[in-house]
DNA sequence: ACTTTAAAGTGTCAATACGACACAATGATA
DNA sequence: TATCATTGTGTCGTATTGACACTTTAAAGT
């Protein structure tokens, strides 16, 4: 009997058994100790993490100095995880936050999409326990968008990226692969779901001014809204509590602060805010 | 030199090479002729194919006599296909139709979801060229909904199902795995996208009456709409052409027929029909 | 042949929502 | 203390909505 030891994923284990069966007619016994984390082949996920700061929508991005390229934070699916669990892990690692608002919005599966991933070489060089076979595969990626409170985030790079930082959607940024396309689709989904997902609640701090909420809406929708009509409409939903408190310190008249009335907000989102049929 | 021949997928080929490398230090040359269609492991897709007939929304379902269970038409992703291409293949096979309206709406990835798939035994028994290893895997499935014109569909079972037929959403049907959940989510997406996707156009025949269109909306939304107000609103979008033609044969006053004005319809959908901000 | 019936075509009206805009109050800054 | 941009709070005319009424029509019933 020969004994050989090396790290191997569940999939390879499974297939080894299969191959052994086919090749050697079951006469080979293979015993493998499984160490390390195993991921499903072919499947990845990418997160478009939105934050709102100084009147701009921003996205958390990893940067690779040597490549001069950005990428979205992403990850793989553990063999015992759901996509959502795997995405929460990514978010926790990049932002330090738990229980982030997360929503999958599209799968990107073009055959061409993961050809020539410039990161593969970096990954395999930086960590010898990872075999390049995993990364050389074709990947189908599930796009998630996440909404976080900008100031609570502690941007943290992963082991192959040089930095992790917020980038504005107005900047021209070079992303790897189809990540620019993924961001555009995420923004489009955000827009479409503005009336059915708790978007305001998750992007703003607990207390905020009416102007801050309005600018958020303007940014997501990409158009200006009349200050007075906006306030009238949003107040008519009964989803905000007006506080007896003002934002001090800024120039000019100090505005009142508001908070979401969570109970009413969730009720309203279930029906969809306003309109249509 | 020993030569062995058997069918094998690209993945297994890849991994065989990897295993050979690890186990035998590259001293084993493996030459494999690849035959048959190869699929990506772990990933499947399921289609909720909606049709509209006699005032009811229906879903195309496969039935397994021996199990007394239904399932959604589904399939796997060829190693050179995108998800959308693979879904079109499934739809073509089950309905006979090309260029069907298709939209992915969610990925279902719960770890527990594909445990004990009652079809695995059936599949492997019915076709000896398929190895059960592929089906024994954990599967993540991408949910698509499709919209088709009921009368154009020629429901066709696949090689393991006994029949393929329309089932009403009002019936209580037992589906395998999480397929009931997938259908509910599909319906919910349909509802949410009623104003941004060409749903009326794809579910109705070219010419239809105002009542037929209204009942479709009522069915999708799950509530009654005022006949007169509905007509006023839908006509205000300028997306319908009123034809100089009536539906004869029914009792009572014969209604006018309408058709979609495709140019205006698509323009209107881009902005979203009506409303909100 | 006449009546019945239920669906279809068309319209009214009050209530509400919406878009556009006016004006006074405020509070740091000059 | 004057300035000025921002905030709070409106108003007004118009467009949209919801609720409902009346007439017309084609097949089915007698």
PDB file of C-alpha atoms in Angstrom, chain B residues 10-276:
ATOM      1  CA  UNK B  10     -14.117  18.441 -19.661  1.00  0.00           C
ATOM      2  CA  UNK B  11     -14.008  18.908 -15.919  1.00  0.00           C
ATOM      3  CA  UNK B  12     -13.055  15.340 -15.241  1.00  0.00           C
ATOM      4  CA  UNK B  13     -10.477  15.540 -17.991  1.00  0.00           C
ATOM      5  CA  UNK B  14      -8.975  18.596 -16.392  1.00  0.00           C
ATOM      6  CA  UNK B  15      -8.942  16.983 -12.991  1.00  0.00           C
ATOM      7  CA  UNK B  16      -7.595  13.719 -14.245  1.00  0.00           C
ATOM      8  CA  UNK B  17      -4.634  15.629 -15.585  1.00  0.00           C
ATOM      9  CA  UNK B  18      -4.279  17.343 -12.245  1.00  0.00           C
ATOM     10  CA  UNK B  19      -4.489  14.092 -10.322  1.00  0.00           C
ATOM     11  CA  UNK B  20      -2.094  12.383 -12.625  1.00  0.00           C
ATOM     12  CA  UNK B  21       0.348  15.194 -12.104  1.00  0.00           C
ATOM     13  CA  UNK B  22       0.039  14.993  -8.340  1.00  0.00           C
ATOM     14  CA  UNK B  23      -0.025  11.236  -8.028  1.00  0.00           C
ATOM     15  CA  UNK B  24       2.405  10.104 -10.659  1.00  0.00           C
ATOM     16  CA  UNK B  25       4.682  13.065 -11.068  1.00  0.00           C
ATOM     17  CA  UNK B  26       3.744  13.743 -14.670  1.00  0.00           C
ATOM     18  CA  UNK B  27       4.988  10.318 -15.726  1.00  0.00           C
ATOM     19  CA  UNK B  28       1.543   9.244 -16.840  1.00  0.00           C
ATOM     20  CA  UNK B  29       0.355  10.532 -20.169  1.00  0.00           C
ATOM     21  CA  UNK B  30      -3.386  10.670 -20.459  1.00  0.00           C
ATOM     22  CA  UNK B  31      -5.006  11.093 -23.801  1.00  0.00           C
ATOM     23  CA  UNK B  32      -8.722  11.476 -23.845  1.00  0.00           C
ATOM     24  CA  UNK B  33     -11.163  11.821 -26.672  1.00  0.00           C
ATOM     25  CA  UNK B  34     -13.980  13.968 -25.547  1.00  0.00           C
ATOM     26  CA  UNK B  35     -17.442  12.951 -26.723  1.00  0.00           C
ATOM     27  CA  UNK B  36     -20.915  14.018 -25.783  1.00  0.00           C
ATOM     28  CA  UNK B  37     -22.062  17.243 -24.223  1.00  0.00           C
ATOM     29  CA  UNK B  38     -20.326  18.489 -21.135  1.00  0.00           C
ATOM     30  CA  UNK B  39     -21.926  20.524 -18.414  1.00  0.00           C
ATOM     31  CA  UNK B  40     -20.618  22.706 -15.670  1.00  0.00           C
ATOM     32  CA  UNK B  41     -20.800  20.971 -12.322  1.00  0.00           C
ATOM     33  CA  UNK B  42     -22.972  22.287  -9.495  1.00  0.00           C
ATOM     34  CA  UNK B  43     -24.987  24.640 -11.679  1.00  0.00           C
ATOM     35  CA  UNK B  44     -28.426  24.115 -13.083  1.00  0.00           C
ATOM     36  CA  UNK B  45     -31.235  26.309 -14.272  1.00  0.00           C
ATOM     37  CA  UNK B  46     -34.978  26.067 -13.878  1.00  0.00           C
ATOM     38  CA  UNK B  47     -37.553  27.779 -16.041  1.00  0.00           C
ATOM     39  CA  UNK B  48     -40.914  29.018 -14.900  1.00  0.00           C
ATOM     40  CA  UNK B  49     -42.682  29.193 -18.248  1.00  0.00           C
ATOM     41  CA  UNK B  50     -45.779  31.336 -17.953  1.00  0.00           C
ATOM     42  CA  UNK B  51     -48.713  31.151 -20.287  1.00  0.00           C
ATOM     43  CA  UNK B  52     -52.083  32.839 -20.097  1.00  0.00           C
ATOM     44  CA  UNK B  53     -55.235  30.964 -21.050  1.00  0.00           C
ATOM     45  CA  UNK B  54     -58.900  31.311 -20.234  1.00  0.00           C
ATOM     46  CA  UNK B  55     -58.223  34.046 -17.737  1.00  0.00           C
ATOM     47  CA  UNK B  56     -55.666  32.065 -15.798  1.00  0.00           C
ATOM     48  CA  UNK B  57     -51.904  32.202 -15.469  1.00  0.00           C
ATOM     49  CA  UNK B  58     -50.435  28.785 -16.122  1.00  0.00           C
ATOM     50  CA  UNK B  59     -47.000  27.268 -15.731  1.00  0.00           C
ATOM     51  CA  UNK B  60     -45.512  24.534 -17.887  1.00  0.00           C
ATOM     52  CA  UNK B  61     -44.738  21.533 -15.714  1.00  0.00           C
ATOM     53  CA  UNK B  62     -43.198  18.106 -16.148  1.00  0.00           C
ATOM     54  CA  UNK B  63     -44.915  15.185 -14.418  1.00  0.00           C
ATOM     55  CA  UNK B  64     -43.419  11.940 -13.153  1.00  0.00           C
ATOM     56  CA  UNK B  65     -46.048   9.258 -12.961  1.00  0.00           C
ATOM     57  CA  UNK B  66     -44.129   6.912 -10.661  1.00  0.00           C
ATOM     58  CA  UNK B  67     -43.318   9.675  -8.192  1.00  0.00           C
ATOM     59  CA  UNK B  68     -46.646  11.493  -8.525  1.00  0.00           C
ATOM     60  CA  UNK B  69     -44.608  14.672  -8.536  1.00  0.00           C
ATOM     61  CA  UNK B  70     -44.164  17.636 -10.839  1.00  0.00           C
ATOM     62  CA  UNK B  71     -41.023  19.553 -11.668  1.00  0.00           C
ATOM     63  CA  UNK B  72     -40.084  22.680 -13.544  1.00  0.00           C
ATOM     64  CA  UNK B  73     -38.362  22.257 -16.878  1.00  0.00           C
ATOM     65  CA  UNK B  74     -34.678  22.670 -16.222  1.00  0.00           C
ATOM     66  CA  UNK B  75     -31.281  22.013 -17.608  1.00  0.00           C
ATOM     67  CA  UNK B  76     -27.562  22.391 -17.259  1.00  0.00           C
ATOM     68  CA  UNK B  77     -24.980  24.779 -18.603  1.00  0.00           C
ATOM     69  CA  UNK B  78     -22.844  23.510 -21.438  1.00  0.00           C
ATOM     70  CA  UNK B  79     -19.188  24.287 -20.940  1.00  0.00           C
ATOM     71  CA  UNK B  80     -19.305  26.731 -23.846  1.00  0.00           C
ATOM     72  CA  UNK B  81     -22.739  28.189 -23.175  1.00  0.00           C
ATOM     73  CA  UNK B  82     -24.001  31.169 -21.250  1.00  0.00           C
ATOM     74  CA  UNK B  83     -26.904  30.658 -18.881  1.00  0.00           C
ATOM     75  CA  UNK B  84     -29.218  32.423 -21.290  1.00  0.00           C
ATOM     76  CA  UNK B  85     -28.235  30.176 -24.152  1.00  0.00           C
ATOM     77  CA  UNK B  86     -28.755  27.096 -22.019  1.00  0.00           C
ATOM     78  CA  UNK B  87     -32.170  28.347 -20.944  1.00  0.00           C
ATOM     79  CA  UNK B  88     -33.200  28.923 -24.553  1.00  0.00           C
ATOM     80  CA  UNK B  89     -32.308  25.318 -25.304  1.00  0.00           C
ATOM     81  CA  UNK B  90     -34.556  24.116 -22.484  1.00  0.00           C
ATOM     82  CA  UNK B  91     -37.392  26.303 -23.712  1.00  0.00           C
ATOM     83  CA  UNK B  92     -37.026  25.190 -27.291  1.00  0.00           C
ATOM     84  CA  UNK B  93     -37.154  21.564 -26.219  1.00  0.00           C
ATOM     85  CA  UNK B  94     -40.229  21.931 -23.996  1.00  0.00           C
ATOM     86  CA  UNK B  95     -42.266  24.358 -26.092  1.00  0.00           C
ATOM     87  CA  UNK B  96     -40.950  24.140 -29.632  1.00  0.00           C
ATOM     88  CA  UNK B  97     -40.531  27.899 -29.654  1.00  0.00           C
ATOM     89  CA  UNK B  98     -37.480  30.005 -30.457  1.00  0.00           C
ATOM     90  CA  UNK B  99     -36.575  33.431 -29.180  1.00  0.00           C
ATOM     91  CA  UNK B 100     -38.762  33.222 -26.153  1.00  0.00           C
ATOM     92  CA  UNK B 101     -38.811  36.096 -23.709  1.00  0.00           C
ATOM     93  CA  UNK B 102     -36.585  35.058 -20.868  1.00  0.00           C
ATOM     94  CA  UNK B 103     -35.421  36.733 -17.722  1.00  0.00           C
ATOM     95  CA  UNK B 104     -33.369  35.464 -14.833  1.00  0.00           C
ATOM     96  CA  UNK B 105     -34.865  36.480 -11.530  1.00  0.00           C
ATOM     97  CA  UNK B 106     -32.985  34.733  -8.727  1.00  0.00           C
ATOM     98  CA  UNK B 107     -30.364  32.167  -7.824  1.00  0.00           C
ATOM     99  CA  UNK B 108     -31.384  29.488  -5.341  1.00  0.00           C
ATOM    100  CA  UNK B 109     -28.375  28.264  -3.445  1.00  0.00           C
ATOM    101  CA  UNK B 110     -29.475  26.938  -0.063  1.00  0.00           C
ATOM    102  CA  UNK B 111     -27.152  24.169   0.971  1.00  0.00           C
ATOM    103  CA  UNK B 112     -30.101  21.898   1.681  1.00  0.00           C
ATOM    104  CA  UNK B 113     -31.991  22.520  -1.536  1.00  0.00           C
ATOM    105  CA  UNK B 114     -30.822  19.608  -3.672  1.00  0.00           C
ATOM    106  CA  UNK B 115     -30.580  16.965  -1.021  1.00  0.00           C
ATOM    107  CA  UNK B 116     -32.477  13.842  -1.917  1.00  0.00           C
ATOM    108  CA  UNK B 117     -33.457  14.732  -5.429  1.00  0.00           C
ATOM    109  CA  UNK B 118     -36.037  12.064  -6.248  1.00  0.00           C
ATOM    110  CA  UNK B 119     -35.146  12.261  -9.917  1.00  0.00           C
ATOM    111  CA  UNK B 120     -31.550  11.109  -9.616  1.00  0.00           C
ATOM    112  CA  UNK B 121     -32.425   7.426  -9.545  1.00  0.00           C
ATOM    113  CA  UNK B 122     -34.763   7.842 -12.500  1.00  0.00           C
ATOM    114  CA  UNK B 123     -32.184   9.692 -14.531  1.00  0.00           C
ATOM    115  CA  UNK B 124     -29.375   7.237 -13.997  1.00  0.00           C
ATOM    116  CA  UNK B 125     -31.582   4.223 -14.633  1.00  0.00           C
ATOM    117  CA  UNK B 126     -33.043   5.638 -17.809  1.00  0.00           C
ATOM    118  CA  UNK B 127     -29.780   6.489 -19.461  1.00  0.00           C
ATOM    119  CA  UNK B 128     -26.715   4.406 -18.856  1.00  0.00           C
ATOM    120  CA  UNK B 129     -24.384   6.889 -20.509  1.00  0.00           C
ATOM    121  CA  UNK B 130     -25.032   9.343 -17.699  1.00  0.00           C
ATOM    122  CA  UNK B 131     -23.133   8.777 -14.509  1.00  0.00           C
ATOM    123  CA  UNK B 132     -24.873   9.467 -11.247  1.00  0.00           C
ATOM    124  CA  UNK B 133     -21.864  11.344  -9.918  1.00  0.00           C
ATOM    125  CA  UNK B 134     -22.915  14.407 -11.841  1.00  0.00           C
ATOM    126  CA  UNK B 135     -26.391  14.384 -10.361  1.00  0.00           C
ATOM    127  CA  UNK B 136     -25.338  13.506  -6.874  1.00  0.00           C
ATOM    128  CA  UNK B 137     -23.649  16.845  -6.527  1.00  0.00           C
ATOM    129  CA  UNK B 138     -25.022  19.815  -4.702  1.00  0.00           C
ATOM    130  CA  UNK B 139     -26.706  22.096  -7.240  1.00  0.00           C
ATOM    131  CA  UNK B 140     -27.138  25.814  -7.301  1.00  0.00           C
ATOM    132  CA  UNK B 141     -29.913  26.729  -9.656  1.00  0.00           C
ATOM    133  CA  UNK B 142     -30.592  29.903 -11.569  1.00  0.00           C
ATOM    134  CA  UNK B 143     -34.291  30.708 -11.840  1.00  0.00           C
ATOM    135  CA  UNK B 144     -35.581  32.069 -15.131  1.00  0.00           C
ATOM    136  CA  UNK B 145     -39.063  33.064 -15.993  1.00  0.00           C
ATOM    137  CA  UNK B 146     -40.252  32.850 -19.569  1.00  0.00           C
ATOM    138  CA  UNK B 147     -43.315  34.358 -21.193  1.00  0.00           C
ATOM    139  CA  UNK B 148     -44.976  32.591 -24.073  1.00  0.00           C
ATOM    140  CA  UNK B 149     -48.139  32.718 -26.066  1.00  0.00           C
ATOM    141  CA  UNK B 150     -50.165  29.834 -24.714  1.00  0.00           C
ATOM    142  CA  UNK B 151     -51.592  28.595 -27.998  1.00  0.00           C
ATOM    143  CA  UNK B 152     -48.246  28.493 -29.772  1.00  0.00           C
ATOM    144  CA  UNK B 153     -46.707  26.088 -27.291  1.00  0.00           C
ATOM    145  CA  UNK B 154     -46.347  22.411 -28.022  1.00  0.00           C
ATOM    146  CA  UNK B 155     -45.617  20.941 -24.568  1.00  0.00           C
ATOM    147  CA  UNK B 156     -43.033  18.180 -24.869  1.00  0.00           C
ATOM    148  CA  UNK B 157     -41.774  15.995 -21.999  1.00  0.00           C
ATOM    149  CA  UNK B 158     -38.096  15.180 -21.659  1.00  0.00           C
ATOM    150  CA  UNK B 159     -36.631  11.697 -21.554  1.00  0.00           C
ATOM    151  CA  UNK B 160     -37.367  11.040 -17.896  1.00  0.00           C
ATOM    152  CA  UNK B 161     -40.746  12.703 -17.448  1.00  0.00           C
ATOM    153  CA  UNK B 162     -44.031  11.110 -18.412  1.00  0.00           C
ATOM    154  CA  UNK B 163     -45.845  14.229 -19.499  1.00  0.00           C
ATOM    155  CA  UNK B 164     -45.479  17.938 -19.979  1.00  0.00           C
ATOM    156  CA  UNK B 165     -48.519  20.067 -19.396  1.00  0.00           C
ATOM    157  CA  UNK B 166     -49.832  23.403 -18.267  1.00  0.00           C
ATOM    158  CA  UNK B 167     -50.858  23.662 -14.639  1.00  0.00           C
ATOM    159  CA  UNK B 168     -52.816  26.525 -13.184  1.00  0.00           C
ATOM    160  CA  UNK B 169     -51.316  28.564 -10.379  1.00  0.00           C
ATOM    161  CA  UNK B 170     -54.581  28.084  -8.508  1.00  0.00           C
ATOM    162  CA  UNK B 171     -54.249  24.306  -8.355  1.00  0.00           C
ATOM    163  CA  UNK B 172     -52.432  22.680  -5.473  1.00  0.00           C
ATOM    164  CA  UNK B 173     -49.521  20.920  -7.140  1.00  0.00           C
ATOM    165  CA  UNK B 174     -46.740  18.916  -5.524  1.00  0.00           C
ATOM    166  CA  UNK B 175     -43.397  19.875  -6.964  1.00  0.00           C
ATOM    167  CA  UNK B 176     -40.021  18.307  -6.287  1.00  0.00           C
ATOM    168  CA  UNK B 177     -37.354  20.070  -4.247  1.00  0.00           C
ATOM    169  CA  UNK B 178     -37.883  23.816  -3.887  1.00  0.00           C
ATOM    170  CA  UNK B 179     -39.708  24.253  -7.173  1.00  0.00           C
ATOM    171  CA  UNK B 180     -42.846  25.625  -5.514  1.00  0.00           C
ATOM    172  CA  UNK B 181     -40.740  28.310  -3.911  1.00  0.00           C
ATOM    173  CA  UNK B 182     -39.134  29.087  -7.263  1.00  0.00           C
ATOM    174  CA  UNK B 183     -42.541  29.526  -8.878  1.00  0.00           C
ATOM    175  CA  UNK B 184     -43.701  31.870  -6.132  1.00  0.00           C
ATOM    176  CA  UNK B 185     -40.606  33.987  -6.528  1.00  0.00           C
ATOM    177  CA  UNK B 186     -41.089  34.062 -10.277  1.00  0.00           C
ATOM    178  CA  UNK B 187     -44.625  35.315  -9.875  1.00  0.00           C
ATOM    179  CA  UNK B 188     -43.457  37.965  -7.452  1.00  0.00           C
ATOM    180  CA  UNK B 189     -40.825  39.144  -9.930  1.00  0.00           C
ATOM    181  CA  UNK B 190     -43.407  39.213 -12.694  1.00  0.00           C
ATOM    182  CA  UNK B 191     -45.545  41.483 -10.536  1.00  0.00           C
ATOM    183  CA  UNK B 192     -42.687  43.817  -9.740  1.00  0.00           C
ATOM    184  CA  UNK B 193     -41.625  44.041 -13.362  1.00  0.00           C
ATOM    185  CA  UNK B 194     -45.044  44.507 -14.868  1.00  0.00           C
ATOM    186  CA  UNK B 195     -44.229  48.132 -15.622  1.00  0.00           C
ATOM    187  CA  UNK B 196     -40.709  47.640 -16.895  1.00  0.00           C
ATOM    188  CA  UNK B 197     -40.790  44.414 -18.913  1.00  0.00           C
ATOM    189  CA  UNK B 198     -42.843  43.627 -22.029  1.00  0.00           C
ATOM    190  CA  UNK B 199     -45.075  41.257 -20.121  1.00  0.00           C
ATOM    191  CA  UNK B 200     -48.358  41.965 -21.848  1.00  0.00           C
ATOM    192  CA  UNK B 201     -46.794  41.712 -25.254  1.00  0.00           C
ATOM    193  CA  UNK B 202     -45.239  38.316 -24.658  1.00  0.00           C
ATOM    194  CA  UNK B 203     -48.169  36.607 -22.956  1.00  0.00           C
ATOM    195  CA  UNK B 204     -50.943  37.662 -25.316  1.00  0.00           C
ATOM    196  CA  UNK B 205     -51.542  36.841 -28.961  1.00  0.00           C
ATOM    197  CA  UNK B 206     -50.859  39.576 -31.501  1.00  0.00           C
ATOM    198  CA  UNK B 207     -54.459  40.741 -31.396  1.00  0.00           C
ATOM    199  CA  UNK B 208     -56.403  40.825 -28.167  1.00  0.00           C
ATOM    200  CA  UNK B 209     -59.320  42.562 -26.544  1.00  0.00           C
ATOM    201  CA  UNK B 210     -59.092  45.144 -23.806  1.00  0.00           C
ATOM    202  CA  UNK B 211     -60.725  42.693 -21.418  1.00  0.00           C
ATOM    203  CA  UNK B 212     -58.121  40.059 -22.109  1.00  0.00           C
ATOM    204  CA  UNK B 213     -55.353  42.527 -21.358  1.00  0.00           C
ATOM    205  CA  UNK B 214     -57.088  43.696 -18.206  1.00  0.00           C
ATOM    206  CA  UNK B 215     -57.710  40.176 -16.921  1.00  0.00           C
ATOM    207  CA  UNK B 216     -54.029  39.425 -17.502  1.00  0.00           C
ATOM    208  CA  UNK B 217     -53.093  42.396 -15.359  1.00  0.00           C
ATOM    209  CA  UNK B 218     -55.637  41.403 -12.731  1.00  0.00           C
ATOM    210  CA  UNK B 219     -54.264  37.881 -12.633  1.00  0.00           C
ATOM    211  CA  UNK B 220     -50.668  38.952 -12.279  1.00  0.00           C
ATOM    212  CA  UNK B 221     -51.481  41.566  -9.677  1.00  0.00           C
ATOM    213  CA  UNK B 222     -53.973  39.394  -7.853  1.00  0.00           C
ATOM    214  CA  UNK B 223     -56.650  42.053  -7.637  1.00  0.00           C
ATOM    215  CA  UNK B 224     -59.541  43.429  -9.628  1.00  0.00           C
ATOM    216  CA  UNK B 225     -59.161  46.577 -11.667  1.00  0.00           C
ATOM    217  CA  UNK B 226     -61.941  48.888 -12.745  1.00  0.00           C
ATOM    218  CA  UNK B 227     -62.704  48.127 -16.382  1.00  0.00           C
ATOM    219  CA  UNK B 228     -63.138  51.760 -17.419  1.00  0.00           C
ATOM    220  CA  UNK B 229     -60.264  53.229 -15.455  1.00  0.00           C
ATOM    221  CA  UNK B 230     -57.942  50.512 -16.710  1.00  0.00           C
ATOM    222  CA  UNK B 231     -58.743  51.302 -20.305  1.00  0.00           C
ATOM    223  CA  UNK B 232     -58.283  55.024 -19.787  1.00  0.00           C
ATOM    224  CA  UNK B 233     -54.906  54.530 -18.154  1.00  0.00           C
ATOM    225  CA  UNK B 234     -53.468  52.001 -20.567  1.00  0.00           C
ATOM    226  CA  UNK B 235     -54.626  54.046 -23.547  1.00  0.00           C
ATOM    227  CA  UNK B 236     -52.952  57.139 -22.116  1.00  0.00           C
ATOM    228  CA  UNK B 237     -49.574  55.446 -22.557  1.00  0.00           C
ATOM    229  CA  UNK B 238     -50.092  55.321 -26.322  1.00  0.00           C
ATOM    230  CA  UNK B 239     -48.736  51.806 -26.467  1.00  0.00           C
ATOM    231  CA  UNK B 240     -51.782  50.200 -28.075  1.00  0.00           C
ATOM    232  CA  UNK B 241     -53.253  50.468 -31.539  1.00  0.00           C
ATOM    233  CA  UNK B 242     -57.008  50.097 -31.641  1.00  0.00           C
ATOM    234  CA  UNK B 243     -57.864  47.981 -34.665  1.00  0.00           C
ATOM    235  CA  UNK B 244     -60.898  48.326 -36.901  1.00  0.00           C
ATOM    236  CA  UNK B 245     -61.788  44.767 -36.110  1.00  0.00           C
ATOM    237  CA  UNK B 246     -63.893  43.011 -33.506  1.00  0.00           C
ATOM    238  CA  UNK B 247     -63.780  39.635 -31.805  1.00  0.00           C
ATOM    239  CA  UNK B 248     -66.830  37.859 -33.226  1.00  0.00           C
ATOM    240  CA  UNK B 249     -68.549  34.778 -31.918  1.00  0.00           C
ATOM    241  CA  UNK B 250     -68.763  35.456 -28.198  1.00  0.00           C
ATOM    242  CA  UNK B 251     -72.065  36.332 -26.636  1.00  0.00           C
ATOM    243  CA  UNK B 252     -72.894  39.988 -26.029  1.00  0.00           C
ATOM    244  CA  UNK B 253     -71.466  43.014 -27.726  1.00  0.00           C
ATOM    245  CA  UNK B 254     -68.360  42.153 -29.713  1.00  0.00           C
ATOM    246  CA  UNK B 255     -65.289  43.942 -28.428  1.00  0.00           C
ATOM    247  CA  UNK B 256     -62.653  45.723 -30.492  1.00  0.00           C
ATOM    248  CA  UNK B 257     -59.266  44.142 -30.962  1.00  0.00           C
ATOM    249  CA  UNK B 258     -56.017  45.871 -30.061  1.00  0.00           C
ATOM    250  CA  UNK B 259     -52.382  45.295 -30.821  1.00  0.00           C
ATOM    251  CA  UNK B 260     -49.238  46.655 -29.220  1.00  0.00           C
ATOM    252  CA  UNK B 261     -47.541  49.586 -30.872  1.00  0.00           C
ATOM    253  CA  UNK B 262     -44.091  48.099 -30.506  1.00  0.00           C
ATOM    254  CA  UNK B 263     -42.158  51.288 -31.065  1.00  0.00           C
ATOM    255  CA  UNK B 264     -44.008  53.242 -28.403  1.00  0.00           C
ATOM    256  CA  UNK B 265     -44.199  50.236 -26.076  1.00  0.00           C
ATOM    257  CA  UNK B 266     -40.464  49.773 -25.937  1.00  0.00           C
ATOM    258  CA  UNK B 267     -39.900  53.468 -25.496  1.00  0.00           C
ATOM    259  CA  UNK B 268     -42.373  53.534 -22.615  1.00  0.00           C
ATOM    260  CA  UNK B 269     -40.845  50.489 -20.917  1.00  0.00           C
ATOM    261  CA  UNK B 270     -37.442  52.109 -20.913  1.00  0.00           C
ATOM    262  CA  UNK B 271     -38.735  54.901 -18.737  1.00  0.00           C
ATOM    263  CA  UNK B 272     -40.936  52.521 -16.789  1.00  0.00           C
ATOM    264  CA  UNK B 273     -44.649  52.855 -17.343  1.00  0.00           C
ATOM    265  CA  UNK B 274     -45.706  55.864 -15.329  1.00  0.00           C
ATOM    266  CA  UNK B 275     -44.988  57.033 -12.030  1.00  0.00           C
ATOM    267  CA  UNK B 276     -42.789  57.392  -9.099  1.00  0.00           C
TER     268      UNK B 276
END
